[in-house]
Amino acid sequence: MKRKGFTVIGILLCCIVFSGALYAVSRLVVPKYHDTLIEGHLSGEYYRETTDHDVLFIGDCEVFEHFSPVILYNEYGVTSYIRGGAQQLVWHSYGFLEDALKTETPKVVVYNVLALKYGEPQSEAYNRLALDGMRWGKAKIGTIRAGMTEDEDFMSYVFPLLRYHDRIDKLTKEDVRYWFSDGDPVSLKGYVMHAGVDPATEVPQERYDPKLPESSMAWLSKMADLCEAHGIALVLIKSPSIYPVWHAEWDAEIEAFAKSRGLRYDNMIAENDAIGIDMQTDTYDQGQHLNLNGAEKLTRWFGAVLKNEYGLTDHRGEAAYDADYAELTERCEREKLRLQTEGN
Amino acid sequence: MLFPSWAFLLFLAVLVPVYFLVPKRIQWIVLLLANAVFVCFAGVLGAVFLVVTVITVYAATRMFDASFARQKETLAAMKATHTKEERKSMRLRFEKRRRIVLVLTLVLNFGILFALKYGAAIGRISANLFGTEAFGQELALTMGISFYTFSTVGYLFDVYRESIPAEKNPFRLALFTSFFPLLVQGPITRFETVGRELSKPHSFDGRRFLSASLRIAWGYWKKLIVADRLLVAVRTLCAKPDAYRGGFILVEMLLYAACLYADFTGGIDITIGVGEMLGVTVEENFFRPYFSKNIAEYWRRWHITLGEWFKRYVYYPLSVSKPMRDLSKNTRRFGAGVSRRVPVYLATILVWALTGIWHGSNLTFLVWGLLNGIVILLSEELKPLYARFHVRFPKLTESTFYRGFTVIRTVLLLSSLRILDCYDSVGKAFSAFFSMFTTWNWGAVVNGGIQSLGLSCTDYAIAFLGVLAMFTLSMVQRKGAIRKRIMKRGTVFSVCVLLVLIGTILIFGRYGFGFDASQFIYNRF
């Protein structure tokens, strides 16, 4: 009996050591997304937030590179966060919204509609960028299931070693540096700053389906339901860009959808003049995304819209927010300085 | 359902506890249902062919049994009233009926196998010859058909020869025919051993479970760490016969030898381990084949069950058949040696031609089989010469150096023959092989050539260590089964070894996103 007890303890110890070793290896091989491919770091940074937000931006690169929460707070007193990611598809956005609603209830959710043109999962790499940092829960499980490409399997999300074990011979210093630490945030409450200028030239022609996929519209509808259930105002936007082209038919479809659900829809491309966007100076990649200059102009314009239309509270003067945003502003200035000295 | 898939592991994780938790008398039914699930997973058409085999073989064997019983009764009744000649005539009538049923059953079952295996190739050949549209291009082998057809036909022969009685319950025969671990790549088993054991009740045994897990893990280790890694380089080399010649062919031969060994033995380890987990002993299919000193010995140690099957059901019956005896008699005038050799030669060549054809419809397989047969016959002919050499240089031939030399010689010879397995035409294979002697490009092989085969330096290092581990283990096994020795050192130690195997597979195995979950090489046969 005593011997059996020792055997059981021995086996348990072996299993604990084994699990610990595998966990350590797993942490080592998982991409850290800190110095390179920083878009993968964005989804996890949200959980570091200590204050809640009145406005939550969700969507793809047209939100995380186009809006600055620092400006929104410093100029309007509006607290905000951007839960955006590279090629973040609508089911990812829904998952991030569902996930955020577990811990806070913003007054306004702003969703950028560009990604609605994708009705099917596109790429495993982008799925990983969006989901690796997401905290486990019903929302994450649902998002993984909704967005997996054909070759992916759920188990590899549960045990990342199954996906990344082949990185064992491609490890870099970054992997060792952030083995057991997430490092400093790479974003400013979800905003990723770009300071370069690369003027827009010509718009590449592309073939397109004049109708947005039914599946993505169904997810949008679910998002509207979720916001309605929580008493949140959902605002649909199309952030300014020249390419990818936002076609008139899609615009009309979103407009009709917004009207049918009683939602606000702002196609900001049409407001370029009012906002003051100049695609010769305000883009860092020929009109696809805005640079810091463009993002600040857009945020100022949209901040006024949010403030006027939704009567958001001015939190300036509240100690917790002031401290939080003072630190953010300082980081923002440092980042600007770094970009100016190092180039973008 | 591939062995290296989550679906299979889940299937096993559900089956094993259910199998041991249900009452013992229905264990075999649970296993039969599991087999049905496994077979249907691979396709309903495959299940239909399997059912046809079970029904026809069951009906035939039951007919044989009934025929033997009636024959005995009739001959006993005739003993007092009929002459010896009349009794012989009656016996021959019974035998003839059984032979007709045997032939019909064989034609049907081998017919299905033949159609699926060679239908598409025949369609292509006839299209080339007659300029018609190629028929049968949709025909493809169904899961395990080469293996279960041979196993079941073996049982048919055994009952036909009255070596064993026929199974009365068709579902128990179905259980044997469809036993899922055997469907992936064999081995070809016998009803008397595996078939009977499958129907017996089994109790759970923790130590057996642990031991079986070790064997399964070792199988996966070989498959995922060594075989699937080397397969990338082998495929690259085979895909460009014009680009990779000369020294690359020797690299290809050696990599393929290691890859095939790790792949096939890895799969068989998993099969035997799964059987053992369920309490069923499956025949071993290998006995350290790469330590053989000649090709004949190698074939007694590699894919043992296929060799045994051909020996038992083709070679021996053919060698002693009446036409062979007559042929031997007719060739006596050319000398005793010729008369003795003719039946052996013919039977050997036929068996090797069949072995080649069994492996695939391509002409390369037939040539590969025939070349194996010729090498074996040549070795037999050269035996007296070897004997004289051994007498003349006893110290040399007993030395480790000479033993090592014979082993390396055998591996190189085998690998040379296996070149035929790598290309889709005999011409390409021979051209590649002979380029080793005509194209001297070792500089290109060493300076970047090897790195261009789809594997990184780390991959080569891991594969090399993997091959070294397999080789070392084979050496150690000579002193006794390694698993027994591990298990002897206690449960905790065994669990540690198991976890190390699993851990290294998880870290260094080739699987997951970006890798094609590859089926075992022998599964395509």
PDB file of N, CA and C in Angstrom, chain B residues 215 218 222 261 269 287-288 470-485:
ATOM      1  N   ARG B 215       5.013   1.821 -26.417  1.00  0.00           N
ATOM      2  CA  ARG B 215       5.217   1.370 -27.803  1.00  0.00           C
ATOM      3  C   ARG B 215       4.539   2.334 -28.790  1.00  0.00           C
ATOM      4  N   TRP B 218       6.571   5.525 -28.997  1.00  0.00           N
ATOM      5  CA  TRP B 218       7.790   5.297 -29.782  1.00  0.00           C
ATOM      6  C   TRP B 218       7.467   5.281 -31.279  1.00  0.00           C
ATOM      7  N   LYS B 222       9.005   7.942 -34.031  1.00  0.00           N
ATOM      8  CA  LYS B 222       9.689   7.613 -35.290  1.00  0.00           C
ATOM      9  C   LYS B 222       8.996   8.266 -36.481  1.00  0.00           C
ATOM     10  N   TYR B 261      12.041   3.142 -43.029  1.00  0.00           N
ATOM     11  CA  TYR B 261      12.136   2.331 -41.817  1.00  0.00           C
ATOM     12  C   TYR B 261      11.362   3.002 -40.679  1.00  0.00           C
ATOM     13  N   ASP B 269       4.498  -0.094 -34.869  1.00  0.00           N
ATOM     14  CA  ASP B 269       4.584   0.057 -33.408  1.00  0.00           C
ATOM     15  C   ASP B 269       3.260   0.575 -32.847  1.00  0.00           C
ATOM     16  N   PHE B 287      12.137  -7.483 -37.480  1.00  0.00           N
ATOM     17  CA  PHE B 287      13.099  -7.985 -36.519  1.00  0.00           C
ATOM     18  C   PHE B 287      14.463  -7.389 -36.895  1.00  0.00           C
ATOM     19  N   ARG B 288      14.672  -6.157 -36.502  1.00  0.00           N
ATOM     20  CA  ARG B 288      15.909  -5.415 -36.795  1.00  0.00           C
ATOM     21  C   ARG B 288      16.414  -5.665 -38.225  1.00  0.00           C
ATOM     22  N   MET B 470      17.280   5.394 -33.058  1.00  0.00           N
ATOM     23  CA  MET B 470      16.662   4.151 -33.547  1.00  0.00           C
ATOM     24  C   MET B 470      17.706   3.057 -33.666  1.00  0.00           C
ATOM     25  N   PHE B 471      18.863   3.443 -34.204  1.00  0.00           N
ATOM     26  CA  PHE B 471      19.954   2.485 -34.412  1.00  0.00           C
ATOM     27  C   PHE B 471      20.454   1.948 -33.060  1.00  0.00           C
ATOM     28  N   THR B 472      20.654   2.879 -32.118  1.00  0.00           N
ATOM     29  CA  THR B 472      21.146   2.472 -30.797  1.00  0.00           C
ATOM     30  C   THR B 472      20.146   1.547 -30.122  1.00  0.00           C
ATOM     31  N   LEU B 473      18.896   1.900 -30.233  1.00  0.00           N
ATOM     32  CA  LEU B 473      17.858   1.079 -29.601  1.00  0.00           C
ATOM     33  C   LEU B 473      17.823  -0.318 -30.200  1.00  0.00           C
ATOM     34  N   SER B 474      17.993  -0.385 -31.534  1.00  0.00           N
ATOM     35  CA  SER B 474      18.030  -1.697 -32.190  1.00  0.00           C
ATOM     36  C   SER B 474      19.199  -2.516 -31.654  1.00  0.00           C
ATOM     37  N   MET B 475      20.332  -1.854 -31.449  1.00  0.00           N
ATOM     38  CA  MET B 475      21.510  -2.556 -30.915  1.00  0.00           C
ATOM     39  C   MET B 475      21.222  -3.069 -29.501  1.00  0.00           C
ATOM     40  N   VAL B 476      20.630  -2.181 -28.703  1.00  0.00           N
ATOM     41  CA  VAL B 476      20.342  -2.540 -27.303  1.00  0.00           C
ATOM     42  C   VAL B 476      19.324  -3.681 -27.253  1.00  0.00           C
ATOM     43  N   GLN B 477      18.379  -3.658 -28.200  1.00  0.00           N
ATOM     44  CA  GLN B 477      17.313  -4.676 -28.219  1.00  0.00           C
ATOM     45  C   GLN B 477      17.862  -6.087 -28.367  1.00  0.00           C
ATOM     46  N   ARG B 478      19.098  -6.197 -28.881  1.00  0.00           N
ATOM     47  CA  ARG B 478      19.667  -7.535 -29.071  1.00  0.00           C
ATOM     48  C   ARG B 478      19.795  -8.274 -27.744  1.00  0.00           C
ATOM     49  N   LYS B 479      19.911  -7.510 -26.672  1.00  0.00           N
ATOM     50  CA  LYS B 479      20.050  -8.131 -25.349  1.00  0.00           C
ATOM     51  C   LYS B 479      18.691  -8.297 -24.676  1.00  0.00           C
ATOM     52  N   GLY B 480      17.632  -8.026 -25.382  1.00  0.00           N
ATOM     53  CA  GLY B 480      16.296  -8.188 -24.814  1.00  0.00           C
ATOM     54  C   GLY B 480      15.447  -6.975 -25.100  1.00  0.00           C
ATOM     55  N   ALA B 481      14.142  -7.216 -25.036  1.00  0.00           N
ATOM     56  CA  ALA B 481      13.206  -6.135 -25.388  1.00  0.00           C
ATOM     57  C   ALA B 481      13.401  -4.935 -24.470  1.00  0.00           C
ATOM     58  N   ILE B 482      13.562  -3.791 -25.072  1.00  0.00           N
ATOM     59  CA  ILE B 482      13.851  -2.570 -24.305  1.00  0.00           C
ATOM     60  C   ILE B 482      12.671  -2.193 -23.405  1.00  0.00           C
ATOM     61  N   ARG B 483      11.458  -2.430 -23.900  1.00  0.00           N
ATOM     62  CA  ARG B 483      10.291  -2.040 -23.092  1.00  0.00           C
ATOM     63  C   ARG B 483      10.230  -2.838 -21.796  1.00  0.00           C
ATOM     64  N   LYS B 484      10.565  -4.123 -21.916  1.00  0.00           N
ATOM     65  CA  LYS B 484      10.548  -4.969 -20.708  1.00  0.00           C
ATOM     66  C   LYS B 484      11.543  -4.424 -19.699  1.00  0.00           C
ATOM     67  N   ARG B 485      12.703  -3.993 -20.222  1.00  0.00           N
ATOM     68  CA  ARG B 485      13.749  -3.496 -19.321  1.00  0.00           C
ATOM     69  C   ARG B 485      13.335  -2.170 -18.689  1.00  0.00           C
TER      70      ARG B 485
END
